[in-house]
Coordinates of C-alpha atoms and ligand atoms in Angstrom, one line a residue:
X1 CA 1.5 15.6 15.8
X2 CA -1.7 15.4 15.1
X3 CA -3.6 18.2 12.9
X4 CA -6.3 20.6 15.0
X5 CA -9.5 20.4 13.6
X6 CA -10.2 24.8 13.2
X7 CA -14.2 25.2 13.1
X8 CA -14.9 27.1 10.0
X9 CA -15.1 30.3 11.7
X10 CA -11.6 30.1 12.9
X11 CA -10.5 30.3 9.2
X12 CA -13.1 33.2 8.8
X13 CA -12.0 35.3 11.9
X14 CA -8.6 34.6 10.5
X15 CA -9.4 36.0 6.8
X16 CA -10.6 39.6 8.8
X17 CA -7.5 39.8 10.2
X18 CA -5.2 39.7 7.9
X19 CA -7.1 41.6 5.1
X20 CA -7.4 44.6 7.6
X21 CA -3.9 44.2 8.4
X22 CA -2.7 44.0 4.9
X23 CA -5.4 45.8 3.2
X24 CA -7.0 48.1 5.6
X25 CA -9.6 50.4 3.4
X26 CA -8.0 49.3 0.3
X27 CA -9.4 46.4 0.6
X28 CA -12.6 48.4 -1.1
X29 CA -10.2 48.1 -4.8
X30 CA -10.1 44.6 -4.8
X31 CA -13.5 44.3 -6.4
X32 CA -12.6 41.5 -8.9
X33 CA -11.7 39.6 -6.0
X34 CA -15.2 39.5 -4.2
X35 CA -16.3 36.3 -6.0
X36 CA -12.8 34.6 -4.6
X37 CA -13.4 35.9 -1.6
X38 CA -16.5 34.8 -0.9
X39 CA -16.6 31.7 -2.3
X40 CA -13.6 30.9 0.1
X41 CA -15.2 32.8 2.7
X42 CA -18.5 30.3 2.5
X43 CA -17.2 27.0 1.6
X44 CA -16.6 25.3 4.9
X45 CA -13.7 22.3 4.3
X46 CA -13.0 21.5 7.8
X47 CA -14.3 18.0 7.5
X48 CA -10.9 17.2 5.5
X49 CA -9.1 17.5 8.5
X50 CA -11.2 14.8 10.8
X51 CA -11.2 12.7 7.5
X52 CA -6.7 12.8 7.5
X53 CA -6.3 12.6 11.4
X54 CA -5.6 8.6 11.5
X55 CA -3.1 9.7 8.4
X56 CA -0.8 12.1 11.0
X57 CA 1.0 10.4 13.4
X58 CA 1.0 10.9 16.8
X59 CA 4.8 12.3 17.2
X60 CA 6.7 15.0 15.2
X61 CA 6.1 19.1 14.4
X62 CA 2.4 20.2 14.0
X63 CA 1.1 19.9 10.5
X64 CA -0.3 22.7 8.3
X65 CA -4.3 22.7 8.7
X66 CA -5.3 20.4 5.9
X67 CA -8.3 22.5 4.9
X68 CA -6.1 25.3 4.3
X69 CA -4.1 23.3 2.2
X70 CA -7.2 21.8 -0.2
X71 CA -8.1 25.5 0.4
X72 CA -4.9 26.4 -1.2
X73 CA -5.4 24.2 -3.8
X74 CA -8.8 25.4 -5.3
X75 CA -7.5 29.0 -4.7
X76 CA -5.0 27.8 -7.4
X77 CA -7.8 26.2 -9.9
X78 CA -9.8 29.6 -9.3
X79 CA -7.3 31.5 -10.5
X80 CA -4.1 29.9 -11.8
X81 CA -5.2 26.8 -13.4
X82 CA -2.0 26.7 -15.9
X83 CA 0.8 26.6 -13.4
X84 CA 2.3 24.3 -11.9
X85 CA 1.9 24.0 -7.5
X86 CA 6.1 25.2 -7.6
X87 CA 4.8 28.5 -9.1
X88 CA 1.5 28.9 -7.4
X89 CA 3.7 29.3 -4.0
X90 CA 5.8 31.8 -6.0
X91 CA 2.2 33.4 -6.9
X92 CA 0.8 33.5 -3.1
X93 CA 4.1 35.1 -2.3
X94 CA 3.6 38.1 -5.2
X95 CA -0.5 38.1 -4.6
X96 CA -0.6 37.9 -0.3
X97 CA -4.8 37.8 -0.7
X98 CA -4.3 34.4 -2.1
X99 CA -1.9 33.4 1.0
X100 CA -4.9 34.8 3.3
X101 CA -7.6 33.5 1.1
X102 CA -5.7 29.8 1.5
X103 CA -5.5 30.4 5.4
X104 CA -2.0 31.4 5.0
X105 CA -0.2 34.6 7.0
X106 CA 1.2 35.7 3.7
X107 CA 5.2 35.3 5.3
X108 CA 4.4 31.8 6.4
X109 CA 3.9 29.9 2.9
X110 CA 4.2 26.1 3.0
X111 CA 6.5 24.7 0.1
X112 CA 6.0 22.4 -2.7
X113 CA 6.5 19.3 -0.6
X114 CA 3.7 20.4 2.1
X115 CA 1.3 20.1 -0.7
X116 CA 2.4 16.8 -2.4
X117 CA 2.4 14.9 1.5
X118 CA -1.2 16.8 1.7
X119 CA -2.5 15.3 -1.7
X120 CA -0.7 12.0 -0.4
X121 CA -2.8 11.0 2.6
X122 CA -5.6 11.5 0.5
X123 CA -3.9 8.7 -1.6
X124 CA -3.9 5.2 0.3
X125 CA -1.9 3.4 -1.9
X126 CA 2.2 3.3 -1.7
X127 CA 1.8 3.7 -5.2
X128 CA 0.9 6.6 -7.4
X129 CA -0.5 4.9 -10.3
X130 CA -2.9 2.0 -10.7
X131 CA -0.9 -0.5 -12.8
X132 CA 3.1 -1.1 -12.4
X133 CA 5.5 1.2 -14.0
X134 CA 7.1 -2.6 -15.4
X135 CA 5.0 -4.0 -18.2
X136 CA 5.5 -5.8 -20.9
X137 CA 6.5 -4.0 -23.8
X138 CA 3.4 -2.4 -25.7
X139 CA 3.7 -2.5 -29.6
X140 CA 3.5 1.0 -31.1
X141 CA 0.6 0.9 -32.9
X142 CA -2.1 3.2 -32.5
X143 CA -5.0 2.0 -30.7
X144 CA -8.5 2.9 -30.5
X145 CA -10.2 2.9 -33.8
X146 CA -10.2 6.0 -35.9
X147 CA -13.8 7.2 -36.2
X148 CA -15.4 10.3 -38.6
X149 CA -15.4 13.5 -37.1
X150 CA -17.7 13.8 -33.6
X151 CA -18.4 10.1 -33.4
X152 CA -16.2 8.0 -30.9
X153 CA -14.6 5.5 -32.2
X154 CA -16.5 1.8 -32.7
X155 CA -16.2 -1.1 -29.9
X156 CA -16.0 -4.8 -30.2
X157 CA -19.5 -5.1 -28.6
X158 CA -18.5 -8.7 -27.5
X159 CA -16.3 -6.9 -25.3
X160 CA -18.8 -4.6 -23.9
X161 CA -21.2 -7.7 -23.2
X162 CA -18.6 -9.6 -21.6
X163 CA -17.8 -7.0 -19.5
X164 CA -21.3 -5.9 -18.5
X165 CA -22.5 -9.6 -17.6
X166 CA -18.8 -9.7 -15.2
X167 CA -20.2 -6.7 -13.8
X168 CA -23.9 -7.8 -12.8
X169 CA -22.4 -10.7 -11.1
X170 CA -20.1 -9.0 -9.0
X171 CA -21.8 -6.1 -8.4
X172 CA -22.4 -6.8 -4.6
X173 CA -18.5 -7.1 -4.4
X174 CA -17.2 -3.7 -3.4
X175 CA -13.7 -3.2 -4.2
X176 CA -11.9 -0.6 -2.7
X177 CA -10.6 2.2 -4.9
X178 CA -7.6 4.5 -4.6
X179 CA -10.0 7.6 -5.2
X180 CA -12.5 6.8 -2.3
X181 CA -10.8 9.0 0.3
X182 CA -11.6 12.3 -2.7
X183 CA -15.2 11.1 -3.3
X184 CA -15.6 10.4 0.4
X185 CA -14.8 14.3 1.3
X186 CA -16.5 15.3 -2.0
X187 CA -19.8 13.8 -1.4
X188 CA -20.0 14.5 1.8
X189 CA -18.6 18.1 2.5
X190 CA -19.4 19.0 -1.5
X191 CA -21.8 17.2 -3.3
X192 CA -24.2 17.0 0.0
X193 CA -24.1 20.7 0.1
X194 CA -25.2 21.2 -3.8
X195 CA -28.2 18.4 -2.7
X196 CA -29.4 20.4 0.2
X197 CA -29.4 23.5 -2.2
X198 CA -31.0 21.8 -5.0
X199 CA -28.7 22.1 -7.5
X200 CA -28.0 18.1 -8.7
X201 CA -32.3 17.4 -9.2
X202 CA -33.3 15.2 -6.8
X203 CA -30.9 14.0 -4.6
X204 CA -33.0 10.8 -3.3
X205 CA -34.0 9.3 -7.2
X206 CA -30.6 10.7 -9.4
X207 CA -30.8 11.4 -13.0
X208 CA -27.4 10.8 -14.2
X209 CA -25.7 11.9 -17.7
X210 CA -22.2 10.1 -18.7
X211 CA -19.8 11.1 -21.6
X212 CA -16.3 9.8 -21.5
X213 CA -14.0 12.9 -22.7
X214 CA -9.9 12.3 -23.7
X215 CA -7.0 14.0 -21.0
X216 CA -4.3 14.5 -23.2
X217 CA -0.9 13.8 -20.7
X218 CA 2.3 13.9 -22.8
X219 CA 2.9 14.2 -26.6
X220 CA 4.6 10.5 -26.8
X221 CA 4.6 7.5 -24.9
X222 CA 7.6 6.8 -22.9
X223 CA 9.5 4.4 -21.5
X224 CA 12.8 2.8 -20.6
X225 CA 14.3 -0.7 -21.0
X226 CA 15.1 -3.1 -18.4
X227 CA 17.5 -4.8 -20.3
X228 CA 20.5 -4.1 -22.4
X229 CA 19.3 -6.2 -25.9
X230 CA 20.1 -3.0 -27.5
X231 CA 23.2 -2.0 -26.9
X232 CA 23.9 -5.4 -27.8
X233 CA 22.5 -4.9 -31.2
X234 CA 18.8 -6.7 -30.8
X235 CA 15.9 -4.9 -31.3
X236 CA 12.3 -5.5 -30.6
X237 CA 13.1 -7.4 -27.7
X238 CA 10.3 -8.9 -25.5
X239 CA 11.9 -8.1 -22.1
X240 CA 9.9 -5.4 -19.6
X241 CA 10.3 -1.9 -19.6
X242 CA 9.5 0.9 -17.3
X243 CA 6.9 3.3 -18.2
X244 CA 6.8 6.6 -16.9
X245 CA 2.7 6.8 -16.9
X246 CA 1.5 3.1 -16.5
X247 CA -1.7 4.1 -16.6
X248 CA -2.0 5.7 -20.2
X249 CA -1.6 4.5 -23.7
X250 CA -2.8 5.9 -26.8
X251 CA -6.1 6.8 -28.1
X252 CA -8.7 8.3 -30.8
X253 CA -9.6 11.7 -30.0
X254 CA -12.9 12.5 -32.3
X255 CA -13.4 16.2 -31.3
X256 CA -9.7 17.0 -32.5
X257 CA -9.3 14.2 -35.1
X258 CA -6.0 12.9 -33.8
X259 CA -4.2 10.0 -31.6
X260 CA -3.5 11.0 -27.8
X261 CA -1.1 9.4 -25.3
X262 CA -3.6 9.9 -21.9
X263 CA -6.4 9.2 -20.4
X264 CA -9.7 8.6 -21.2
X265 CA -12.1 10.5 -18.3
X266 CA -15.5 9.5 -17.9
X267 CA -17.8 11.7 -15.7
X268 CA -21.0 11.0 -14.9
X269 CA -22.8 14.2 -13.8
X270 CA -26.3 15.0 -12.5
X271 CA -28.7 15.2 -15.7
X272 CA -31.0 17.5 -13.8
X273 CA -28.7 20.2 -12.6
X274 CA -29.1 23.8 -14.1
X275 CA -25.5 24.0 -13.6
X276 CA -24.4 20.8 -15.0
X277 CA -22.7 19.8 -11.9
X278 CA -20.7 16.6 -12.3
X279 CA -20.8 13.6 -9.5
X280 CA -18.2 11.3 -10.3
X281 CA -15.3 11.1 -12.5
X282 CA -13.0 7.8 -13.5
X283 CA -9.9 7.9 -15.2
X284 CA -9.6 5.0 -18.3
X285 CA -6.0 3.8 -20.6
X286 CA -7.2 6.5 -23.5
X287 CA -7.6 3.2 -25.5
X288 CA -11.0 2.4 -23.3
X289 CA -14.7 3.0 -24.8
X290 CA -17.3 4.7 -23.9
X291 CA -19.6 2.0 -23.4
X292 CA -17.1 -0.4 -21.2
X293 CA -15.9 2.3 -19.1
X294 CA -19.7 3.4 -18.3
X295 CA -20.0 0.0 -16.8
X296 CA -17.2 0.3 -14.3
X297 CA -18.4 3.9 -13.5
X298 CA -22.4 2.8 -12.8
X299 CA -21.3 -0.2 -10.7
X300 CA -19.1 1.8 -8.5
X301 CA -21.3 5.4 -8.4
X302 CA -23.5 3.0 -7.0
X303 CA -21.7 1.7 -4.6
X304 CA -20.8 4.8 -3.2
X305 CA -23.4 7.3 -3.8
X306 CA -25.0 7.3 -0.2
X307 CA -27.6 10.6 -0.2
X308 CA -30.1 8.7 -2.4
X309 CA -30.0 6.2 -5.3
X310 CA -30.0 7.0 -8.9
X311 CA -33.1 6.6 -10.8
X312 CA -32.0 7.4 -13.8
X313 CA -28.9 6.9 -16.6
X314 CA -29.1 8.9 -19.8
X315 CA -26.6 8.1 -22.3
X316 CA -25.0 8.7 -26.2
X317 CA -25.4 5.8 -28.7
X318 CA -22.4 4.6 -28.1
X319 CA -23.6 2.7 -25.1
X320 CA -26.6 0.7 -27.0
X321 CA -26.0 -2.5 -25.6
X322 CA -28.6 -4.8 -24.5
X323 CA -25.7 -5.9 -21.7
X324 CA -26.1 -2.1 -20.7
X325 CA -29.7 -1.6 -20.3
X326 CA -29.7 -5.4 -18.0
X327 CA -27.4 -4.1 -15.6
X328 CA -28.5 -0.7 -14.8
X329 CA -32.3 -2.3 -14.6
X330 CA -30.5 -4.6 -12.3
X331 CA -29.0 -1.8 -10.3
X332 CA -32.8 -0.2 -10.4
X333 CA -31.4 2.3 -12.5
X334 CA -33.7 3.0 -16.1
X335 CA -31.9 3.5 -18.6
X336 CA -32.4 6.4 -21.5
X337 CA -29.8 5.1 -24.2
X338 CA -30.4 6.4 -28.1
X339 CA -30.4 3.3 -30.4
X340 CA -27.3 2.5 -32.7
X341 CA -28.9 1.0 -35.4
X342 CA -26.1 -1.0 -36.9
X343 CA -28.7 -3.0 -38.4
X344 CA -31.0 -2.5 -40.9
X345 CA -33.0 -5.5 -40.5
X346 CA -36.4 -6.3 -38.9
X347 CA -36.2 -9.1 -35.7
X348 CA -38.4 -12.1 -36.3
X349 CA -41.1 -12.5 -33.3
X350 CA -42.7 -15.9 -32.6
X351 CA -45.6 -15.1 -34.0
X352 CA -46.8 -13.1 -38.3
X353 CA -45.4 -9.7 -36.7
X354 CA -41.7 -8.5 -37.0
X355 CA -40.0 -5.9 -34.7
X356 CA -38.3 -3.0 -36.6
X357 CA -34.5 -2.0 -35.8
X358 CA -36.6 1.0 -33.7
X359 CA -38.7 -1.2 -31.5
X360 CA -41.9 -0.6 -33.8
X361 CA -43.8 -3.7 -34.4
X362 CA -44.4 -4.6 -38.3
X363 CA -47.7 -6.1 -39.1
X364 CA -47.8 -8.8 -42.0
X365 CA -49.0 -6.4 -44.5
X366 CA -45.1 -4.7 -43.8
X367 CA -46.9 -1.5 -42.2
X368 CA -45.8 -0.1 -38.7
X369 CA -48.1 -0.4 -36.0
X370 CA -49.5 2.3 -33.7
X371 CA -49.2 2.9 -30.8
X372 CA -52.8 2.4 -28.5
X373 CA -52.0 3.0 -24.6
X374 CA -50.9 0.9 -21.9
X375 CA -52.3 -2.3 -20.4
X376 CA -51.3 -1.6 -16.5
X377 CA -52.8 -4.8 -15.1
X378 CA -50.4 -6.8 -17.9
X379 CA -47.7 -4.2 -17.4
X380 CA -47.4 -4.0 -21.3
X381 CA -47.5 -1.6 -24.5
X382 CA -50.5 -2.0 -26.7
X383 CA -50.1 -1.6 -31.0
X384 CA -52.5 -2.0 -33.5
X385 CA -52.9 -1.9 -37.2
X386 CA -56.6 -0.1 -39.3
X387 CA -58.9 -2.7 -39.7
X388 CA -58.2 -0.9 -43.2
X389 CA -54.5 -2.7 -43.5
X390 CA -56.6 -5.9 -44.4
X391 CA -54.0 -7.5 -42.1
X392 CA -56.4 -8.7 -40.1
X393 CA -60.5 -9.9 -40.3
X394 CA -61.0 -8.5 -36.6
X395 CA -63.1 -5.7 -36.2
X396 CA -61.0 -3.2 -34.4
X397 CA -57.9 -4.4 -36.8
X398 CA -54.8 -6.2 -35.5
X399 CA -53.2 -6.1 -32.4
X400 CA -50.2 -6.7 -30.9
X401 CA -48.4 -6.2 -27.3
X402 CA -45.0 -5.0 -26.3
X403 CA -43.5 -6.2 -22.5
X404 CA -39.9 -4.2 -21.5
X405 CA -39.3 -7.6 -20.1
X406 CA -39.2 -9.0 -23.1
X407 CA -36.3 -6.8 -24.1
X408 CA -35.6 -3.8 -22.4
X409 CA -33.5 -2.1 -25.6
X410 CA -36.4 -2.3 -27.8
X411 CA -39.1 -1.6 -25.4
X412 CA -37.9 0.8 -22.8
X413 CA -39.9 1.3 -19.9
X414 CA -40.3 5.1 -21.0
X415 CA -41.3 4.7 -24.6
X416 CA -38.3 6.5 -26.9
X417 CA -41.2 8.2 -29.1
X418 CA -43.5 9.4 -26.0
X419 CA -42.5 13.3 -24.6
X420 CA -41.5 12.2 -21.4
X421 CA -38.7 10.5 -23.3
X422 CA -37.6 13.5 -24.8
X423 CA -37.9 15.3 -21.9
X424 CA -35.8 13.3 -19.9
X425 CA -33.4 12.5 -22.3
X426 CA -33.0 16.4 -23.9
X427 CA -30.9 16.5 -20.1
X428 CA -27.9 14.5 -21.6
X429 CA -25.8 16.7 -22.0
X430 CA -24.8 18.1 -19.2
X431 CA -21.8 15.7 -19.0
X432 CA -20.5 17.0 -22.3
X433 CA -21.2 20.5 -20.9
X434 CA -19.2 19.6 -17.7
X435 CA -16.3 17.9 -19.2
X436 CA -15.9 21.3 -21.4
X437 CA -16.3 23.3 -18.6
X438 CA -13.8 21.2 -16.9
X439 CA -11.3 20.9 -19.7
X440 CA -11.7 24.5 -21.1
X441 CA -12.4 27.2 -17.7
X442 CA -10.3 25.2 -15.6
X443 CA -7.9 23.9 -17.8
X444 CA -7.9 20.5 -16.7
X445 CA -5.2 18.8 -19.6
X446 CA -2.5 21.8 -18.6
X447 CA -2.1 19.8 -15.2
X448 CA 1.4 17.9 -16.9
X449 CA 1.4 15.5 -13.7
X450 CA 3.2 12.3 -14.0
X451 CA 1.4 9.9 -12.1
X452 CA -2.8 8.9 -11.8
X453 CA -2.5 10.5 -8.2
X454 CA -2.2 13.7 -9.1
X455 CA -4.5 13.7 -12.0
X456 CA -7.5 12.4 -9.6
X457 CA -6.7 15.0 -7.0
X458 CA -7.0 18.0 -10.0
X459 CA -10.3 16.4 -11.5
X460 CA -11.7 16.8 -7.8
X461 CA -10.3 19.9 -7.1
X462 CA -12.0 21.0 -10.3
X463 CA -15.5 19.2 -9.8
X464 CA -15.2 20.9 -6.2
X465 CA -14.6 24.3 -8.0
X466 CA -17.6 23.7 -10.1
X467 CA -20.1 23.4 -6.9
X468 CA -18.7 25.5 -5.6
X469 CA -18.9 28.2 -8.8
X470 CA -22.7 27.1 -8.7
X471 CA -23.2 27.6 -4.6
X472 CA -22.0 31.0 -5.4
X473 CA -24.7 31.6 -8.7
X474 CA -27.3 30.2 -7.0
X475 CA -27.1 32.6 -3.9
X476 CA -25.2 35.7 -5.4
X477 CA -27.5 38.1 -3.8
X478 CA -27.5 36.4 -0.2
X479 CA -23.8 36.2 -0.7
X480 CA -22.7 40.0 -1.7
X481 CA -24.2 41.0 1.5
X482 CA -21.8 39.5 3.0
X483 CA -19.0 42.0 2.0
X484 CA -20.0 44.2 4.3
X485 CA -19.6 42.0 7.4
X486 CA -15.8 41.1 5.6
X487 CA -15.4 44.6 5.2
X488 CA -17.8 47.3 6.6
X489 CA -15.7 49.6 4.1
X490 CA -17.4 47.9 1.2
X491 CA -20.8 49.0 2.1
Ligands
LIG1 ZN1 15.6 -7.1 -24.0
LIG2 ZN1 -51.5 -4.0 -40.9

């Protein structure tokens, strides 16, 4: 059968019900609760359920509601982030306000495979990883580049331009992705939400932060062989073998100065939100860099973001690339990158003036030049040098012009040394701030799933904890009145 879409107030005329019956005036002790309850009690997921309908079929028992299940599941990130989904049902059994909370009578409890054919129709894929469990057998060394302490690890920029270039071409080309059924529900029952209450900035012109952070899966890479070389006595064989997480290898993790087996995550979240509320997530091999797996995230994010466009990227050094700033300027999208001088050198202009490594023109004499305004009708940067340089015989001393045309890494549109650089670009890190919050509240890496399915559906279930965490701080007061309309004992 197909699932009954429940208006929200169904699930909320349901929650007074059953805490009466199983709480009655008691209900006045579960005080630590009121932040659970309300933030279930407000956050209205009905639109999963018109989202799955053509994923039910027509025939066979009625399903559970699927917004009690997704309910379910962020009841489990609010409070019980380290189990596993086996021993969350054990928990809603002990704890019957979770059951409730969840939309569940607390002696009707759907098992573990209810939830795993939930979190599967939001999967359209047969498969529950990106690449084939069968590859080619990967040499054991470790890969990604050990860097020093804090600093990710270097890329083969070639790489990175190759990449980005691929990317400009194509970028009209929308490919579909396993995750678009999760960012279609989060952006438009979640994210939409947080825009209307003017917590991501503004929704319409974006300002976008993006850190890549490593999802530590197992301890050691495994997999089995398809062949029998080895009992045959040959080793190092060439022949396939199956890997129980095709879409991990190994990585460089800077922040704890070891190799991983995982993932590499990289979120973009919204620059301009007080509660550094993150927008979209992509999951990388833990091998992948910074910089190359920010192109695949801006191409898609702007695909797919639909409430506005994004105005803005703001970015580490590890994504200075000229490749880079092309494609998001492409995209309409200016960029806010830190240079990574990896060279010390000054770049020869056509003309008696060099540019320095920092985008600061050189006049002959060797001396930077200053900056002197803007020339709007030539949409260019004006420099000059003191007549007292003696580089030049004109009066007002030597001049010289900068276009962000001419190269958009040097001279960004927003100069790097003006304030409204720095105050832009001082917003960065909110994505480090969310993919700690992520990885350290809600325990993100204790999620021991197998496959890439179930990793995606935690990283949203977290990112929808997170708005909804902020829908709750931004309205705290409005909100506690509520209790008393939950329970008039509470007053
Ligand atoms: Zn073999
Ligand atoms: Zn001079």
């Amino acid at each position: 059968m197909k699932p009954t879409v429940f208006p929200h107030d169904t699930y909320q005329t349901f929650v007074l019900e059953q805490l009466q019956e199983h709480y009655g005036r008691s209900i006045i002790h579960l005080s630590q609760d009121w932040p659970l309850i309300l933030k279930c009690w407000q956050a209205d997921l009905s639109g999963i359920t018109g989202q799955l309908m053509e994923q039910y079929a027509d025939q066979g028992p009625e399903p559970r509601d699927p917004a009690s299940m997704l309910r379910s599941y962020l009841v489990f990130l609010f409070t019980n982030p380290g189990i596993g989904i086996t021993q969350w049902i054990n928990e809603m059994k002990r704890t019957p306000i979770y059951a409730i909370l969840s939309g569940f009578s607390p002696d009707d409890i759907p098992g573990v495979g209810t939830f795993y054919e939930f979190i599967e129709r939001l999967w359209p894929e047969a498969t529950k990883n990106l690449k084939p469990k069968k590859q080619k057998p990967k040499k054991n060394k470790k890969k990604g580049q050990k860097g020093k302490k804090g600093q990710k690890a270097n890329y083969k920029p070639g790489k990175v331009e190759r990449f980005a270039r691929w990317s400009e071409r194509h970028m009209d080309i929308v490919k579909p992705l396993p995750g678009d059924p999760l960012f279609q529900f989060f952006e438009q029952n979640i994210l939409k939400v947080s825009a209307d209450l003017g917590l991501i900035g503004d929704p319409d012109a974006l300002s976008v932060a993006g850190d890549g952070t490593p999802v530590v899966t197992q301890a050691y890479r495994r997999s089995k062989p398809t062949c029998d070389c080895r009992a045959n006595g040959i080793y190092g064989c060439h022949h396939h073998r199956i890997y129980s997480q095709p879409d991990c290898d190994g990585g460089w993790d800077s922040s704890r100065e070891k190799y991983f087996n995982g993932y590499h995550l990289y979120m973009l979240a919204a620059a301009d939100s007080p509660h550094d509320l993150p927008l979209y997530p992509r999951l990388h091999p833990a091998s992948r860099h910074d910089a190359v797996s920010l192109v695949a995230s801006a191409v898609e994010f702007n695909q797919r973001y639909t409430l506005g466009s994004v105005n803005r990227m703001l970015l580490d050094a590890a994504h200075d690339a000229e490749a880079i700033y092309e494609l998001l300027d492409k995209q309409g999208t200016e960029p806010f990158i830190d240079l990574n001088n990896r060279s010390k050198k000054n770049i020869e202009t056509n003309s008696d003036i060099q540019i320095s490594p920092e985008g600061i023109p050189i006049c002959p004499n060797g001396r930077e030049m200053k900056p002197n305004g803007f020339d709007k009708s030539q949409n260019r940067r004006k420099w000059r040098c003191t007549p007292s340089c003696g580089c030049s015989d004109a009066t007002y001393g030597r001049t010289y012009h900068t276009k962000s045309s001419d190269n958009l890494r040097l001279f960004p549109k927003t100069p790097r040394d003006s304030q409204a650089w720095k105050d832009i670009y001082k917003r960065r890190t909110s994505s480090e701030r969310t993919n700690k919050r992520e990885k350290n509240d809600y325990q993100l890496e204790a999620g021991r799933h197998r496959s890439t399915m179930m990793w995606y559906m935690r990283i949203y279930g977290i990112m929808i904890c997170q708005h909804i965490d902020a829908w709750y701080e931004s309205q705290k007061d409005d909100w506690n009145q509520l209790k008393t309309t939950i329970c008039p004992a509470a007053a």
